[in-house]
Tab-separated table of N, CA and C in Angstrom:
chain	number	residue	atom	x	y	z
M	169	MET	N	122.044	35.665	92.772
M	169	MET	CA	121.719	36.361	94.010
M	169	MET	C	121.530	35.307	95.096
M	170	ASN	N	122.363	35.344	96.093
M	170	ASN	CA	122.210	34.345	97.148
M	170	ASN	C	121.110	34.757	98.122
M	171	ASP	N	120.664	33.803	98.911
M	171	ASP	CA	119.575	34.055	99.865
M	171	ASP	C	119.901	35.184	100.824
M	172	GLN	N	121.121	35.223	101.298
M	172	GLN	CA	121.472	36.264	102.254
M	172	GLN	C	121.287	37.644	101.640
M	173	LEU	N	121.739	37.845	100.416
M	173	LEU	CA	121.575	39.139	99.752
M	173	LEU	C	120.105	39.445	99.538
M	174	LEU	N	119.336	38.470	99.131
M	174	LEU	CA	117.921	38.688	98.859
M	174	LEU	C	117.205	39.279	100.073
M	175	TYR	N	117.553	38.847	101.252
M	175	TYR	CA	116.915	39.358	102.464
M	175	TYR	C	117.495	40.695	102.930
M	176	ARG	N	118.574	41.144	102.304
M	176	ARG	CA	119.151	42.444	102.650
M	176	ARG	C	118.700	43.548	101.703
M	177	LEU	N	117.981	43.213	100.633
M	177	LEU	CA	117.501	44.229	99.694
M	177	LEU	C	116.228	44.837	100.261
M	178	TRP	N	116.241	46.125	100.476
M	178	TRP	CA	115.143	46.803	101.162
M	178	TRP	C	113.943	47.004	100.246
M	179	GLY	N	112.779	46.979	100.863
M	179	GLY	CA	111.537	47.275	100.151
M	179	GLY	C	110.869	48.500	100.730
M	180	LYS	N	111.022	48.667	102.037
M	180	LYS	CA	110.484	49.816	102.762
M	180	LYS	C	111.557	50.256	103.754
M	181	THR	N	111.701	51.569	103.929
M	181	THR	CA	112.615	52.083	104.942
M	181	THR	C	111.900	53.156	105.765
M	182	ASN	N	112.540	53.553	106.832
M	182	ASN	CA	111.989	54.615	107.671
M	182	ASN	C	112.618	55.975	107.344
M	183	GLU	N	113.349	56.081	106.248
M	183	GLU	CA	114.085	57.306	105.928
M	183	GLU	C	113.194	58.537	105.743
M	184	ARG	N	111.980	58.357	105.326
M	184	ARG	CA	111.096	59.499	105.077
M	184	ARG	C	110.273	59.899	106.298
M	185	GLU	N	110.397	59.148	107.371
M	185	GLU	CA	109.655	59.464	108.590
M	185	GLU	C	110.257	60.683	109.271
M	186	LYS	N	109.424	61.501	109.875
M	186	LYS	CA	109.878	62.728	110.546
M	186	LYS	C	110.873	62.431	111.649
M	187	GLU	N	110.672	61.330	112.356
M	187	GLU	CA	111.527	60.991	113.488
M	187	GLU	C	112.820	60.297	113.066
M	188	TYR	N	113.026	60.110	111.772
M	188	TYR	CA	114.187	59.358	111.302
M	188	TYR	C	115.489	60.036	111.747
M	189	ALA	N	116.322	59.261	112.346
M	189	ALA	CA	117.673	59.701	112.682
M	189	ALA	C	118.622	58.733	111.996
M	190	GLU	N	119.677	59.261	111.428
M	190	GLU	CA	120.564	58.440	110.612
M	190	GLU	C	121.052	57.180	111.325
M	191	HIS	N	121.252	57.237	112.606
M	191	HIS	CA	121.735	56.066	113.329
M	191	HIS	C	120.609	55.081	113.661
M	192	HIS	N	119.385	55.410	113.304
M	192	HIS	CA	118.246	54.510	113.530
M	192	HIS	C	117.599	54.059	112.215
M	193	TRP	N	118.410	53.876	111.194
M	193	TRP	CA	117.876	53.437	109.906
M	193	TRP	C	117.299	52.037	110.078
M	194	ASN	N	116.133	51.828	109.523
M	194	ASN	CA	115.458	50.542	109.614
M	194	ASN	C	114.851	50.221	108.255
M	195	TYR	N	114.670	48.949	107.984
M	195	TYR	CA	114.087	48.563	106.697
M	195	TYR	C	113.296	47.269	106.830
M	196	HIS	N	112.455	47.048	105.834
M	196	HIS	CA	111.717	45.793	105.679
M	196	HIS	C	112.163	45.234	104.335
M	197	PRO	N	112.686	44.013	104.281
M	197	PRO	CA	113.183	43.473	103.011
M	197	PRO	C	112.099	43.430	101.932
M	198	ALA	N	112.497	43.725	100.708
M	198	ALA	CA	111.565	43.725	99.578
M	198	ALA	C	110.873	42.373	99.444
M	199	ILE	N	111.637	41.294	99.576
M	199	ILE	CA	111.048	39.964	99.410
M	199	ILE	C	109.993	39.698	100.480
M	200	CYS	N	110.239	40.165	101.699
M	200	CYS	CA	109.257	39.985	102.778
M	200	CYS	C	108.014	40.830	102.525
M	201	HIS	N	108.198	42.035	102.004
M	201	HIS	CA	107.053	42.886	101.656
M	201	HIS	C	106.201	42.207	100.583
M	202	MET	N	106.853	41.608	99.596
M	202	MET	CA	106.100	40.945	98.528
M	202	MET	C	105.316	39.749	99.078
M	203	VAL	N	105.913	39.011	100.000
M	203	VAL	CA	105.203	37.894	100.634
M	203	VAL	C	104.041	38.419	101.477
M	204	ASP	N	104.246	39.516	102.192
M	204	ASP	CA	103.164	40.135	102.967
M	204	ASP	C	101.972	40.452	102.071
M	205	VAL	N	102.247	41.067	100.938
M	205	VAL	CA	101.180	41.463	100.020
M	205	VAL	C	100.495	40.233	99.431
M	206	ALA	N	101.264	39.193	99.166
M	206	ALA	CA	100.653	37.946	98.677
M	206	ALA	C	99.699	37.374	99.714
M	207	TYR	N	100.093	37.425	100.993
M	207	TYR	CA	99.207	36.949	102.066
M	207	TYR	C	97.933	37.789	102.154
M	208	VAL	N	98.067	39.085	101.948
M	208	VAL	CA	96.884	39.954	101.958
M	208	VAL	C	95.949	39.562	100.817
M	209	ALA	N	96.514	39.330	99.621
M	209	ALA	CA	95.694	38.911	98.478
M	209	ALA	C	95.005	37.579	98.771
M	210	GLU	N	95.747	36.646	99.348
M	210	GLU	CA	95.171	35.344	99.684
M	210	GLU	C	94.028	35.495	100.683
M	211	THR	N	94.242	36.314	101.701
M	211	THR	CA	93.212	36.548	102.718
M	211	THR	C	91.991	37.220	102.102
M	212	TRP	N	92.228	38.185	101.247
M	212	TRP	CA	91.128	38.895	100.586
M	212	TRP	C	90.277	37.924	99.765
M	213	LEU	N	90.941	37.048	99.031
M	213	LEU	CA	90.202	36.072	98.217
M	213	LEU	C	89.434	35.087	99.105
M	214	GLN	N	89.975	34.737	100.261
M	214	GLN	CA	89.279	33.834	101.184
M	214	GLN	C	88.073	34.514	101.825
M	215	LEU	N	88.247	35.775	102.206
M	215	LEU	CA	87.170	36.494	102.884
M	215	LEU	C	86.079	36.986	101.937
M	216	ASN	N	86.411	37.072	100.671
M	216	ASN	CA	85.452	37.550	99.680
M	216	ASN	C	85.361	36.554	98.523
M	217	PRO	N	84.636	35.454	98.719
M	217	PRO	CA	84.566	34.427	97.676
M	217	PRO	C	83.984	34.951	96.359
M	218	ARG	N	83.181	36.000	96.425
M	218	ARG	CA	82.627	36.564	95.190
M	218	ARG	C	83.721	37.145	94.293
M	219	LEU	N	84.749	37.673	94.911
M	219	LEU	CA	85.868	38.194	94.136
M	219	LEU	C	86.531	37.064	93.354
M	220	LEU	N	86.778	35.959	94.011
M	220	LEU	CA	87.357	34.815	93.314
M	220	LEU	C	86.374	34.264	92.281
M	221	ASP	N	85.073	34.293	92.579
M	221	ASP	CA	84.062	33.877	91.596
M	221	ASP	C	84.208	34.681	90.313
M	222	ARG	N	84.412	35.983	90.469
M	222	ARG	CA	84.530	36.863	89.297
M	222	ARG	C	85.758	36.506	88.469
M	223	PHE	N	86.877	36.258	89.152
M	223	PHE	CA	88.077	35.846	88.428
M	223	PHE	C	87.846	34.510	87.726
M	224	CYS	N	87.111	33.614	88.364
M	224	CYS	CA	86.803	32.316	87.749
M	224	CYS	C	85.960	32.489	86.480
M	225	GLN	N	85.084	33.465	86.474
M	225	GLN	CA	84.290	33.755	85.277
M	225	GLN	C	85.189	34.247	84.136
M	226	LEU	N	86.224	34.998	84.502
M	226	LEU	CA	87.141	35.526	83.489
M	226	LEU	C	88.115	34.466	82.968
M	227	ALA	N	88.320	33.416	83.740
M	227	ALA	CA	89.253	32.353	83.350
M	227	ALA	C	88.593	30.994	83.591
M	228	PRO	N	87.535	30.658	82.839
M	228	PRO	CA	86.772	29.435	83.112
M	228	PRO	C	87.542	28.138	82.898
M	229	ASP	N	88.649	28.180	82.175
M	229	ASP	CA	89.407	26.961	81.900
M	229	ASP	C	90.408	26.606	83.007
M	230	ILE	N	90.498	27.454	84.028
M	230	ILE	CA	91.445	27.223	85.120
M	230	ILE	C	90.649	26.861	86.365
M	231	SER	N	91.069	25.805	87.040
M	231	SER	CA	90.354	25.404	88.258
M	231	SER	C	90.407	26.535	89.287
M	232	ARG	N	89.408	26.575	90.134
M	232	ARG	CA	89.300	27.626	91.148
M	232	ARG	C	90.555	27.695	92.035
M	233	GLU	N	91.032	26.541	92.490
M	233	GLU	CA	92.188	26.509	93.379
M	233	GLU	C	93.463	26.956	92.669
M	234	VAL	N	93.662	26.491	91.445
M	234	VAL	CA	94.851	26.901	90.685
M	234	VAL	C	94.790	28.403	90.403
M	235	LEU	N	93.623	28.898	90.053
M	235	LEU	CA	93.478	30.327	89.788
M	235	LEU	C	93.777	31.151	91.048
M	236	ARG	N	93.298	30.700	92.183
M	236	ARG	CA	93.574	31.395	93.442
M	236	ARG	C	95.080	31.462	93.698
M	237	GLN	N	95.751	30.344	93.502
M	237	GLN	CA	97.194	30.302	93.708
M	237	GLN	C	97.934	31.206	92.725
M	238	LEU	N	97.500	31.211	91.472
M	238	LEU	CA	98.134	32.066	90.463
M	238	LEU	C	97.953	33.544	90.799
M	239	LEU	N	96.762	33.914	91.213
M	239	LEU	CA	96.505	35.312	91.568
M	239	LEU	C	97.374	35.747	92.739
M	240	VAL	N	97.470	34.917	93.750
M	240	VAL	CA	98.302	35.236	94.911
M	240	VAL	C	99.763	35.377	94.486
M	241	PHE	N	100.233	34.480	93.652
M	241	PHE	CA	101.613	34.520	93.151
M	241	PHE	C	101.881	35.810	92.370
M	242	VAL	N	101.013	36.132	91.435
M	242	VAL	CA	101.219	37.311	90.587
M	242	VAL	C	101.141	38.596	91.413
M	243	VAL	N	100.188	38.681	92.323
M	243	VAL	CA	100.092	39.866	93.185
M	243	VAL	C	101.353	40.002	94.038
M	244	GLY	N	101.879	38.886	94.495
M	244	GLY	CA	103.109	38.923	95.281
M	244	GLY	C	104.289	39.497	94.516
M	245	LEU	N	104.272	39.390	93.202
M	245	LEU	CA	105.365	39.909	92.369
M	245	LEU	C	105.274	41.416	92.130
M	246	HIS	N	104.305	42.083	92.723
M	246	HIS	CA	104.023	43.483	92.406
M	246	HIS	C	105.221	44.423	92.560
M	247	ASP	N	106.154	44.132	93.436
M	247	ASP	CA	107.313	45.008	93.646
M	247	ASP	C	108.628	44.366	93.206
M	248	LEU	N	108.561	43.504	92.234
M	248	LEU	CA	109.761	42.852	91.720
M	248	LEU	C	110.820	43.876	91.317
M	249	GLY	N	110.387	45.016	90.798
M	249	GLY	CA	111.314	46.065	90.376
M	249	GLY	C	112.133	46.656	91.517
M	250	LYS	N	111.699	46.450	92.761
M	250	LYS	CA	112.464	46.962	93.898
M	250	LYS	C	113.769	46.188	94.110
M	251	LEU	N	113.901	45.027	93.503
M	251	LEU	CA	115.140	44.261	93.614
M	251	LEU	C	116.218	44.805	92.669
M	252	HIS	N	115.823	45.658	91.741
M	252	HIS	CA	116.748	46.233	90.752
M	252	HIS	C	117.761	47.133	91.451
M	253	ARG	N	118.971	47.120	90.979
M	253	ARG	CA	120.031	47.928	91.606
M	253	ARG	C	119.714	49.416	91.604
M	254	ASN	N	119.006	49.912	90.586
M	254	ASN	CA	118.686	51.340	90.556
M	254	ASN	C	117.675	51.720	91.638
M	255	PHE	N	116.774	50.823	91.967
M	255	PHE	CA	115.867	51.118	93.081
M	255	PHE	C	116.641	51.060	94.391
M	256	GLN	N	117.446	50.035	94.556
M	256	GLN	CA	118.206	49.867	95.786
M	256	GLN	C	119.141	51.055	96.038
M	257	ALA	N	119.580	51.707	94.971
M	257	ALA	CA	120.487	52.854	95.092
M	257	ALA	C	119.799	54.083	95.682
M	258	LYS	N	118.480	54.080	95.758
M	258	LYS	CA	117.753	55.234	96.301
M	258	LYS	C	118.038	55.445	97.783
M	259	SER	N	118.496	54.431	98.459
M	259	SER	CA	118.836	54.541	99.879
M	259	SER	C	120.320	54.240	100.050
M	260	GLU	N	121.066	55.226	100.515
M	260	GLU	CA	122.500	55.021	100.718
M	260	GLU	C	122.755	53.911	101.734
M	261	LYS	N	122.019	53.944	102.834
M	261	LYS	CA	122.192	52.900	103.856
M	261	LYS	C	121.712	51.549	103.319
M	262	GLY	N	120.614	51.566	102.563
M	262	GLY	CA	120.118	50.330	101.970
M	262	GLY	C	121.116	49.737	100.991
M	263	TRP	N	121.754	50.598	100.203
M	263	TRP	CA	122.768	50.132	99.257
M	263	TRP	C	123.920	49.471	100.021
M	264	GLY	N	124.358	50.126	101.081
M	264	GLY	CA	125.466	49.587	101.865
M	264	GLY	C	125.145	48.246	102.501
M	265	LYS	N	123.892	48.050	102.873
M	265	LYS	CA	123.479	46.791	103.498
M	265	LYS	C	123.244	45.697	102.457
M	266	GLY	N	122.849	46.100	101.243
M	266	GLY	CA	122.491	45.134	100.207
M	266	GLY	C	123.563	44.950	99.147
M	267	TYR	N	123.334	45.575	97.973
M	267	TYR	CA	124.254	45.386	96.850
M	267	TYR	C	125.669	45.854	97.158
M	268	GLY	N	125.820	46.797	98.051
M	268	GLY	CA	127.158	47.269	98.402
M	268	GLY	C	128.012	46.205	99.062
M	269	THR	N	127.406	45.146	99.549
M	269	THR	CA	128.168	44.056	100.170
M	269	THR	C	128.631	43.032	99.147
M	270	VAL	N	128.188	43.150	97.897
M	270	VAL	CA	128.492	42.113	96.900
M	270	VAL	C	129.920	42.153	96.391
M	271	PRO	N	130.603	43.184	96.111
M	271	PRO	CA	130.222	44.591	95.989
M	271	PRO	C	129.854	44.943	94.549
M	272	LYS	N	128.963	45.867	94.448
M	272	LYS	CA	128.588	46.437	93.153
M	272	LYS	C	128.742	47.944	93.280
M	273	LYS	N	129.009	48.598	92.152
M	273	LYS	CA	129.116	50.055	92.153
M	273	LYS	C	127.710	50.650	92.190
M	274	ARG	N	127.505	51.588	93.090
M	274	ARG	CA	126.218	52.279	93.187
M	274	ARG	C	126.055	53.179	91.971
M	275	PRO	N	124.885	53.140	91.314
M	275	PRO	CA	124.672	53.994	90.143
M	275	PRO	C	124.954	55.462	90.465
M	276	ASP	N	125.539	56.163	89.504
M	276	ASP	CA	125.934	57.559	89.700
M	276	ASP	C	124.772	58.468	90.079
M	277	ASN	N	123.582	58.172	89.563
M	277	ASN	CA	122.425	59.036	89.855
M	277	ASN	C	121.688	58.620	91.124
M	278	ASN	N	122.228	57.640	91.865
M	278	ASN	CA	121.627	57.148	93.109
M	278	ASN	C	120.165	56.738	92.944
M	279	GLY	N	119.818	56.271	91.766
M	279	GLY	CA	118.467	55.760	91.531
M	279	GLY	C	117.404	56.812	91.309
M	280	ARG	N	117.794	58.090	91.260
M	280	ARG	CA	116.792	59.146	91.041
M	280	ARG	C	116.061	58.908	89.725
M	281	GLY	N	114.739	59.003	89.779
M	281	GLY	CA	113.916	58.846	88.590
M	281	GLY	C	113.605	57.401	88.231
M	282	PHE	N	114.152	56.451	88.974
M	282	PHE	CA	113.892	55.046	88.658
M	282	PHE	C	112.484	54.688	89.109
M	283	ASP	N	111.727	54.079	88.233
M	283	ASP	CA	110.328	53.708	88.493
M	283	ASP	C	110.262	52.195	88.678
M	284	HIS	N	110.099	51.759	89.931
M	284	HIS	CA	110.088	50.315	90.181
M	284	HIS	C	108.853	49.636	89.596
M	285	GLY	N	107.762	50.370	89.413
M	285	GLY	CA	106.576	49.796	88.771
M	285	GLY	C	106.849	49.471	87.311
M	286	LEU	N	107.493	50.406	86.619
M	286	LEU	CA	107.871	50.174	85.223
M	286	LEU	C	108.860	49.015	85.134
M	287	ALA	N	109.808	48.971	86.059
M	287	ALA	CA	110.771	47.858	86.065
M	287	ALA	C	110.052	46.536	86.286
M	288	THR	N	109.072	46.522	87.189
M	288	THR	CA	108.295	45.303	87.428
M	288	THR	C	107.597	44.872	86.148
M	289	ALA	N	106.960	45.818	85.468
M	289	ALA	CA	106.259	45.494	84.222
M	289	ALA	C	107.223	44.939	83.175
M	290	ARG	N	108.371	45.553	83.043
M	290	ARG	CA	109.357	45.086	82.057
M	290	ARG	C	109.876	43.689	82.394
M	291	ILE	N	110.194	43.471	83.660
M	291	ILE	CA	110.701	42.160	84.077
M	291	ILE	C	109.651	41.085	83.815
M	292	MET	N	108.412	41.367	84.195
M	292	MET	CA	107.353	40.374	84.015
M	292	MET	C	107.111	40.102	82.532
M	293	ARG	N	107.114	41.142	81.723
M	293	ARG	CA	106.939	40.934	80.276
M	293	ARG	C	108.084	40.122	79.696
M	294	GLU	N	109.289	40.491	80.071
M	294	GLU	CA	110.451	39.793	79.528
M	294	GLU	C	110.451	38.316	79.940
M	295	PHE	N	110.099	38.070	81.172
M	295	PHE	CA	110.122	36.701	81.666
M	295	PHE	C	108.976	35.868	81.108
M	296	PHE	N	107.771	36.427	81.109
M	296	PHE	CA	106.600	35.635	80.746
M	296	PHE	C	106.161	35.774	79.292
M	297	ASP	N	106.623	36.801	78.597
M	297	ASP	CA	106.181	37.039	77.226
M	297	ASP	C	107.197	36.458	76.248
M	298	ASN	N	107.301	35.153	76.241
M	298	ASN	CA	108.212	34.512	75.307
M	298	ASN	C	107.672	33.138	74.926
M	299	ASP	N	108.352	32.491	74.033
M	299	ASP	CA	107.882	31.209	73.511
M	299	ASP	C	107.901	30.090	74.554
M	300	GLU	N	108.688	30.254	75.618
M	300	GLU	CA	108.747	29.227	76.662
M	300	GLU	C	107.452	29.131	77.458
M	301	PHE	N	106.743	30.254	77.597
M	301	PHE	CA	105.546	30.301	78.429
M	301	PHE	C	104.343	30.826	77.641
M	302	PRO	N	103.937	30.153	76.557
M	302	PRO	CA	102.828	30.686	75.757
M	302	PRO	C	101.516	30.776	76.538
M	303	GLU	N	101.364	29.919	77.560
M	303	GLU	CA	100.132	29.936	78.348
M	303	GLU	C	99.985	31.207	79.179
M	304	TRP	N	101.067	31.960	79.375
M	304	TRP	CA	101.005	33.193	80.162
M	304	TRP	C	100.602	34.409	79.327
M	305	ALA	N	100.554	34.262	78.016
M	305	ALA	CA	100.245	35.409	77.145
M	305	ALA	C	98.924	36.071	77.527
M	306	SER	N	97.932	35.282	77.886
M	306	SER	CA	96.628	35.849	78.237
M	306	SER	C	96.647	36.552	79.600
M	307	TRP	N	97.705	36.380	80.360
M	307	TRP	CA	97.824	37.008	81.685
M	307	TRP	C	98.523	38.367	81.617
M	308	GLN	N	98.924	38.792	80.433
M	308	GLN	CA	99.697	40.026	80.333
M	308	GLN	C	98.980	41.228	80.931
M	309	SER	N	97.680	41.316	80.746
M	309	SER	CA	96.955	42.455	81.322
M	309	SER	C	96.937	42.378	82.854
M	310	VAL	N	96.960	41.177	83.413
M	310	VAL	CA	97.027	41.022	84.867
M	310	VAL	C	98.401	41.494	85.359
M	311	PHE	N	99.464	41.090	84.654
M	311	PHE	CA	100.809	41.546	85.013
M	311	PHE	C	100.884	43.067	84.962
M	312	ASP	N	100.331	43.639	83.896
M	312	ASP	CA	100.361	45.096	83.743
M	312	ASP	C	99.597	45.783	84.868
M	313	ALA	N	98.463	45.221	85.267
M	313	ALA	CA	97.673	45.806	86.359
M	313	ALA	C	98.439	45.732	87.678
M	314	VAL	N	99.091	44.615	87.927
M	314	VAL	CA	99.865	44.456	89.157
M	314	VAL	C	101.023	45.461	89.177
M	315	ALA	N	101.699	45.627	88.054
M	315	ALA	CA	102.824	46.569	87.979
M	315	ALA	C	102.344	48.013	88.130
M	316	ALA	N	101.078	48.268	87.852
M	316	ALA	CA	100.513	49.621	87.920
M	316	ALA	C	99.957	49.952	89.297
M	317	HIS	N	100.394	49.255	90.316
M	317	HIS	CA	99.800	49.419	91.646
M	317	HIS	C	100.013	50.801	92.257
M	318	HIS	N	100.865	51.628	91.680
M	318	HIS	CA	101.007	53.008	92.161
M	318	HIS	C	100.247	53.990	91.281
M	319	GLY	N	99.472	53.472	90.325
M	319	GLY	CA	98.594	54.330	89.550
M	319	GLY	C	99.022	54.608	88.117
M	320	THR	N	100.185	54.163	87.708
M	320	THR	CA	100.633	54.389	86.332
M	320	THR	C	100.458	53.098	85.542
M	321	ILE	N	99.671	53.191	84.473
M	321	ILE	CA	99.507	52.047	83.582
M	321	ILE	C	100.516	52.218	82.453
M	322	TYR	N	101.383	51.247	82.327
M	322	TYR	CA	102.469	51.338	81.356
M	322	TYR	C	102.035	50.771	80.029
M	323	GLY	N	102.410	51.419	78.976
M	323	GLY	CA	102.070	50.969	77.628
M	323	GLY	C	103.286	51.053	76.748
M	324	LYS	N	103.396	52.193	76.056
M	324	LYS	CA	104.506	52.354	75.119
M	324	LYS	C	105.871	52.333	75.809
M	325	GLU	N	105.918	52.613	77.132
M	325	GLU	CA	107.177	52.571	77.874
M	325	GLU	C	107.786	51.165	77.873
M	326	LEU	N	106.951	50.152	77.635
M	326	LEU	CA	107.395	48.769	77.705
M	326	LEU	C	108.015	48.281	76.406
M	327	LYS	N	107.876	49.033	75.371
M	327	LYS	CA	108.396	48.597	74.064
M	327	LYS	C	109.883	48.734	74.003
């Protein structure tokens, strides 16, 4: 995935707004949304040192600064599943601006029923739950919590 494509993959669109007109389609790139959320997490941890204190109690072997950076990084990954082609297919205009320029075939179901939270959980498990990164095994519940940011905690769906 080249940089240009990465910035064309939508994370938020105005399609559901009442005032939406097809010729005024607008979007916020998924990668930019994830960075925005990481900045919010970083700001929250700075403004509420007790919150970071609590995380430090849960992970006493990690320095405070490294833990802060890890938390910001992991929170930023919360919408990783939005980069998936099935999520991108949910918007016809978004598909045309993003994966449609590669070109890739748009999924037949146009992404209906695709759960980007579940995709995020699966991607994070697949990437971090292997022999290459044994130190991340204890972070699995954090990954699962981040992927559950819309309220669904995934369990057996991940198997």
